[in-house]
CSV table of C-alpha atoms in Angstrom, one decimal:
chain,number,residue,atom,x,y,z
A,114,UNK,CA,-53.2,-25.2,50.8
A,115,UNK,CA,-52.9,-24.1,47.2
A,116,UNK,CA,-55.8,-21.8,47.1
A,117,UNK,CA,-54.1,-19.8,50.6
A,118,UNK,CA,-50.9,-19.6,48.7
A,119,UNK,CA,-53.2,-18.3,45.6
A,120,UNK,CA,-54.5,-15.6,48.1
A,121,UNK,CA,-51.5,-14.6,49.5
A,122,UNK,CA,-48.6,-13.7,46.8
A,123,UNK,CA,-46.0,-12.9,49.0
A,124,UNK,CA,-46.2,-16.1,50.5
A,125,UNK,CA,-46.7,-17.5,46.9
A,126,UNK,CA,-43.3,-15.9,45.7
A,127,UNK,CA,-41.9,-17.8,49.2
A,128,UNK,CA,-42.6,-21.1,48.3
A,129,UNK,CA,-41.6,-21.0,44.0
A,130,UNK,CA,-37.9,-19.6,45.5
A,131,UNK,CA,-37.9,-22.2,48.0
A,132,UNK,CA,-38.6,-25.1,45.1
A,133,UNK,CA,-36.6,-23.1,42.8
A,134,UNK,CA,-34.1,-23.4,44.9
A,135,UNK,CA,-34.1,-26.9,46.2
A,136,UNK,CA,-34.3,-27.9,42.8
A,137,UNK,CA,-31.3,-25.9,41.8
A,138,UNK,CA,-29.3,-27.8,44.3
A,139,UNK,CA,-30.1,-31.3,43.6
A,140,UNK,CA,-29.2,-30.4,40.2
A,141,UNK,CA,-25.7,-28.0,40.4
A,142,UNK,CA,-24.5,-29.3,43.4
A,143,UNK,CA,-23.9,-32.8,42.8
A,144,UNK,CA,-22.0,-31.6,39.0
A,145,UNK,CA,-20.6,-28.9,40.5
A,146,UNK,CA,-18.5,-31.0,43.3
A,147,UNK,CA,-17.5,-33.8,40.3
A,148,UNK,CA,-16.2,-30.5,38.3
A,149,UNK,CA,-14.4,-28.9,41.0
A,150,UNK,CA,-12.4,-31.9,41.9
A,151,UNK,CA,-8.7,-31.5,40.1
A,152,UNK,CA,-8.5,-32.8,36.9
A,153,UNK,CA,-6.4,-35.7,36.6
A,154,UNK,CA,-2.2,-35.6,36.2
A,155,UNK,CA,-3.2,-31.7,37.8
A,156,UNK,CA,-0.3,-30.6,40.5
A,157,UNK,CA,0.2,-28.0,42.8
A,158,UNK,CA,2.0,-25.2,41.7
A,159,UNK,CA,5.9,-25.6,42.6
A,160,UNK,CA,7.6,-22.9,44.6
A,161,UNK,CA,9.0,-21.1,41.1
A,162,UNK,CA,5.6,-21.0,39.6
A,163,UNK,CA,4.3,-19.7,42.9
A,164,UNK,CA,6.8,-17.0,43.0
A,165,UNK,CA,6.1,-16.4,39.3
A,166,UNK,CA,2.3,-16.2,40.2
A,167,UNK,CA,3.1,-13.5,42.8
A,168,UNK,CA,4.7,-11.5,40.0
A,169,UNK,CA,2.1,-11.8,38.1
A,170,UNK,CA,-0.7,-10.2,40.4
A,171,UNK,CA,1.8,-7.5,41.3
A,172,UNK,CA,2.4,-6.8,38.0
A,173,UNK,CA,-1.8,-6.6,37.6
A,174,UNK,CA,-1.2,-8.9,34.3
A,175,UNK,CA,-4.8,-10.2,35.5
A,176,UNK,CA,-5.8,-6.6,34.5
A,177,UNK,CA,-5.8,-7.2,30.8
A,178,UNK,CA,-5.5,-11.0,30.4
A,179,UNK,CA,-7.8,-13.3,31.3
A,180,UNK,CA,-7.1,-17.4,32.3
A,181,UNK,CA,-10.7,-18.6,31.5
A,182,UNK,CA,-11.8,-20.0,27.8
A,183,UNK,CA,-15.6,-19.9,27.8
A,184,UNK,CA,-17.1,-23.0,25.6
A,185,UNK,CA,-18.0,-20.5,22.6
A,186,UNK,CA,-16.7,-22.0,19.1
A,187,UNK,CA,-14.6,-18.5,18.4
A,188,UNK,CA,-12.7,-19.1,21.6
A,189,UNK,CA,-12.0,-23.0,21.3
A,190,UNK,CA,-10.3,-22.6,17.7
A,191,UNK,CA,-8.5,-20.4,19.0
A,192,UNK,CA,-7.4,-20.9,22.5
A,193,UNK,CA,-8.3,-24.9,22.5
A,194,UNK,CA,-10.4,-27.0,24.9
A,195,UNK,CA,-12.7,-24.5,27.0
A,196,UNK,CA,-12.2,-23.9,30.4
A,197,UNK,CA,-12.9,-26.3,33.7
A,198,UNK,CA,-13.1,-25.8,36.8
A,199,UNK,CA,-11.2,-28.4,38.4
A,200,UNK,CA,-8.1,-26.7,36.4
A,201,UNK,CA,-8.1,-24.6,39.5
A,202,UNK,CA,-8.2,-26.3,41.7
A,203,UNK,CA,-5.0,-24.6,43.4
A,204,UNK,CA,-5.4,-21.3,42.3
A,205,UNK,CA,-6.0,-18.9,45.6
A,206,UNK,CA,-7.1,-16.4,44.3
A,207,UNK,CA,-8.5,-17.5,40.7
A,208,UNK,CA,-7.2,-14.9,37.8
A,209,UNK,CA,-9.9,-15.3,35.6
A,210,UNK,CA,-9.8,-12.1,34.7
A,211,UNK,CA,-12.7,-10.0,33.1
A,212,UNK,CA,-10.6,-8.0,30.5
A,213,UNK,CA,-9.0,-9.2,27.3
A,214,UNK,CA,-6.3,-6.1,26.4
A,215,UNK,CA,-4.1,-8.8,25.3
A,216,UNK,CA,-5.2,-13.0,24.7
A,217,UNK,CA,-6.2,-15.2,27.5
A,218,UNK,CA,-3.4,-17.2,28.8
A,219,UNK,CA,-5.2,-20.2,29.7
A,220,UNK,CA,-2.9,-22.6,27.2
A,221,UNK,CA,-0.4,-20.3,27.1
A,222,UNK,CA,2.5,-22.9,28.4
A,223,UNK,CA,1.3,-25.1,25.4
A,224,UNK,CA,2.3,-22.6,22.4
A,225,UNK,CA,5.0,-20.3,24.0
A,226,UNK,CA,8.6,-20.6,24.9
A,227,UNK,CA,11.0,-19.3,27.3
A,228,UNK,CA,13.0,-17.0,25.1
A,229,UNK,CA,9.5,-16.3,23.8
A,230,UNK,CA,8.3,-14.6,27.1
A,231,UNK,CA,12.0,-13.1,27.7
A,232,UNK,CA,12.0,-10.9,24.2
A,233,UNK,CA,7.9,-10.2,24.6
A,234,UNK,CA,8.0,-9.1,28.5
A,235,UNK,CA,11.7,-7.0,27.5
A,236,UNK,CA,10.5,-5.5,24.6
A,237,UNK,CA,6.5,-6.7,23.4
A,238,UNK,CA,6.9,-5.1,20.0
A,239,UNK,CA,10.0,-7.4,19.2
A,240,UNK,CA,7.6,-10.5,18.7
A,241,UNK,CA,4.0,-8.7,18.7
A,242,UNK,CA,4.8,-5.5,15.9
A,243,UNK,CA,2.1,-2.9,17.2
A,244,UNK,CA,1.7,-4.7,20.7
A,245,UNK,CA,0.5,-1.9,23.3
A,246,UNK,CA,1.8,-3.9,26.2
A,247,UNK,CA,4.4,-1.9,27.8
A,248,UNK,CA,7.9,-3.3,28.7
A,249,UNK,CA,8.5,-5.2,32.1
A,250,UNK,CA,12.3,-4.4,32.3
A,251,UNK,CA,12.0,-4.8,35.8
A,252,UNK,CA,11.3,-8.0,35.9
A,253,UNK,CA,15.2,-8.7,34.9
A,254,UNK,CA,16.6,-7.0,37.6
A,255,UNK,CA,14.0,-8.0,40.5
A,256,UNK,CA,14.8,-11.0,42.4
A,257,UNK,CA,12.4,-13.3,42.9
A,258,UNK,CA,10.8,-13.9,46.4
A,259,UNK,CA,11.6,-17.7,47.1
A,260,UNK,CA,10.9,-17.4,50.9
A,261,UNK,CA,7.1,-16.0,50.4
A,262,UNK,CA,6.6,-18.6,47.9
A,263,UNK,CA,8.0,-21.7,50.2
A,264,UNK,CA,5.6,-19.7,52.5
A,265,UNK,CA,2.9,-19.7,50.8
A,266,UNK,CA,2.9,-23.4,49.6
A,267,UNK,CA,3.5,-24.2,52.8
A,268,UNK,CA,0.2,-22.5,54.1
A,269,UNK,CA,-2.2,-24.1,51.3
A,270,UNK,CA,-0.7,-27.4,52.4
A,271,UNK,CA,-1.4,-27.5,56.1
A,272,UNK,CA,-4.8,-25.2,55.5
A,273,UNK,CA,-6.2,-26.0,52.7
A,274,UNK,CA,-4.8,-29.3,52.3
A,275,UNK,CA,-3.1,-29.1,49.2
A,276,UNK,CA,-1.4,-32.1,48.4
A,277,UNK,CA,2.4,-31.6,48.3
A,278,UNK,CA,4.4,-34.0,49.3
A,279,UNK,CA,2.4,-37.1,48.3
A,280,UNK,CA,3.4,-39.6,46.1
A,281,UNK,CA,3.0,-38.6,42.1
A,282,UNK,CA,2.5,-35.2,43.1
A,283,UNK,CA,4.4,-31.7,43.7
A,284,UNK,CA,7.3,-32.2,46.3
A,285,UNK,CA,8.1,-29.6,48.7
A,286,UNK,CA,10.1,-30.8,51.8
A,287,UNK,CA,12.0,-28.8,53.9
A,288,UNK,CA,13.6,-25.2,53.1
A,289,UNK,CA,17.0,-27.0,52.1
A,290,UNK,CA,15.0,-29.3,49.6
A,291,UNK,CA,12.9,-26.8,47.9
A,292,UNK,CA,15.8,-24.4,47.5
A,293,UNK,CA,17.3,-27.0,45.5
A,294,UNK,CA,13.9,-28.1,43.3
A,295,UNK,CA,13.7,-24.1,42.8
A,296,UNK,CA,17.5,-23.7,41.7
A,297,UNK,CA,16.6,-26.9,39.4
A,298,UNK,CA,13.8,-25.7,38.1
A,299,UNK,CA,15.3,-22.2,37.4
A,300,UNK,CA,18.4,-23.5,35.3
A,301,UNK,CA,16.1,-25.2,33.0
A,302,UNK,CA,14.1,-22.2,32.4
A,303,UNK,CA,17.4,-20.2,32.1
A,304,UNK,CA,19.2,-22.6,29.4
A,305,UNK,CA,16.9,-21.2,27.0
A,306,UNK,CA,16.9,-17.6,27.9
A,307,UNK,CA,19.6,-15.2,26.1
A,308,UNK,CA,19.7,-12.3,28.4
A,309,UNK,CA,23.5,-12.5,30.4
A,310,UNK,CA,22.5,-10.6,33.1
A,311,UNK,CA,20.0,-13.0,34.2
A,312,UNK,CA,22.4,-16.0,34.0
A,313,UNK,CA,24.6,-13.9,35.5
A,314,UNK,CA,22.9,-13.4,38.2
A,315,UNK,CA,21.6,-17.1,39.0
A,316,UNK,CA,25.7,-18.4,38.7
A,317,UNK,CA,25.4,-15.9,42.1
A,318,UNK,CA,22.6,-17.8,43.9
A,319,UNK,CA,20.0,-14.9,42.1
A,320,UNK,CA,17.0,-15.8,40.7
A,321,UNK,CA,15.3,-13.0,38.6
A,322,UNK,CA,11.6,-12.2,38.4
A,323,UNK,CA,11.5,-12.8,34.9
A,324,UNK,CA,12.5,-16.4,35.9
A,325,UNK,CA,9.8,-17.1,38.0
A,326,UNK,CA,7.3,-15.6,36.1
A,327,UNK,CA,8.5,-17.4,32.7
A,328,UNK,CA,8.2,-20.9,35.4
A,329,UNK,CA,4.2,-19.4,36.1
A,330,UNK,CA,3.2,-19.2,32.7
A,331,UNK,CA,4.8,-22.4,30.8
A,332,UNK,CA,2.7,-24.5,34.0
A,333,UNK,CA,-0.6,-23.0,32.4
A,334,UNK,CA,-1.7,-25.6,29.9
């Protein structure tokens, strides 16, 4: 058998892939569905960080910040703990990212505060001097889009099986009840922020942008 595999290479090259690769599945698969498992005390985004997320992919922030620490020393001193994959466990899509213009924002919801993000996404250079990120003024005139979020939480649930609802974890409910959780959520987040046109707005019944995406980034820790 081994001396017609010798004779024949392209049936040679067949048979290494296929141990190769039966070997690289006993081994990765098994780690790989331990990992990929949620890591524990992880919940489901809520409807404000979902709307938040939304901002942030319109906004292409993904463009030029990444959400993935790699387990290289430089990184871990300064972003913490590398990267896991059961971190993301409810991210659809992932926002790795591939581009560092500005820091990863991995932790970011561990070091940074709400006012923080309000001064750096109205004007970057107030709290980064020389900061080349431009200004995201729109952000606090924009409402946020609640009914997409409710909608989209609603989807991972029942598809993908996302556990809202269940004890210890993310509640959701009806439309009512995660109108009130969001409006909760918001007021927090708004309590710290200076800008009177934003609590203007949410005394209204409006939640701005910058709201929701200030909810998206203090959940990534």
């Amino acid at each position: 058998m081994f001396a017609w595999l010798e004779k024949n290479p392209f049936f040679f090259a067949v048979a290494v892939f296929i141990v190769i690769a039966y070997a690289g599945i006993v081994e990765v698969l098994p780690n790989f569905a331990d990992n990929a498992r949620p890591l524990e005390g992880k919940k489901p985004y809520t409807v404000l960080e979902l709307a938040g997320r939304q901002v942030y992919i319109k906004d292409s922030c993904n463009a030029c910040h990444s959400q993935l620490i790699r387990p290289f020393k430089s990184e871990t001193d300064r972003y913490g703990m590398y990267s896991v994959s059961g971190e993301f466990a409810y991210d659809r899509p992932f926002l790795w990212g591939s581009k560092r213009t500005g820091p990863d924002l991995a932790r970011v919801g561990n070091y940074r505060t709400a006012d923080w993000h309000e001064n750096h996404m109205l004007d970057p250079t107030s709290v980064v001097p020389g900061s080349i990120m431009p200004a995201y003024k729109h952000m606090f005139s924009n409402n946020a889009d609640i009914e997409t979020a409710y909608a989209e939480a609603l989807t991972v649930k029942k598809v993908f099986n996302v556990p809202y609802d269940v004890e210890g974890q993310t509640k959701l409910g009806t439309w009512e009840e995660a109108q009130a959780e969001v409006k909760a959520q918001a007021e927090t987040i708004i309590e710290q922020m200076k800008n009177q046109e934003v609590k203007d707005a949410f005394a209204k019944g409006e939640i701005k942008e910058i709201v929701a995406l200030i909810a998206y980034l203090n959940s990534l820790k």
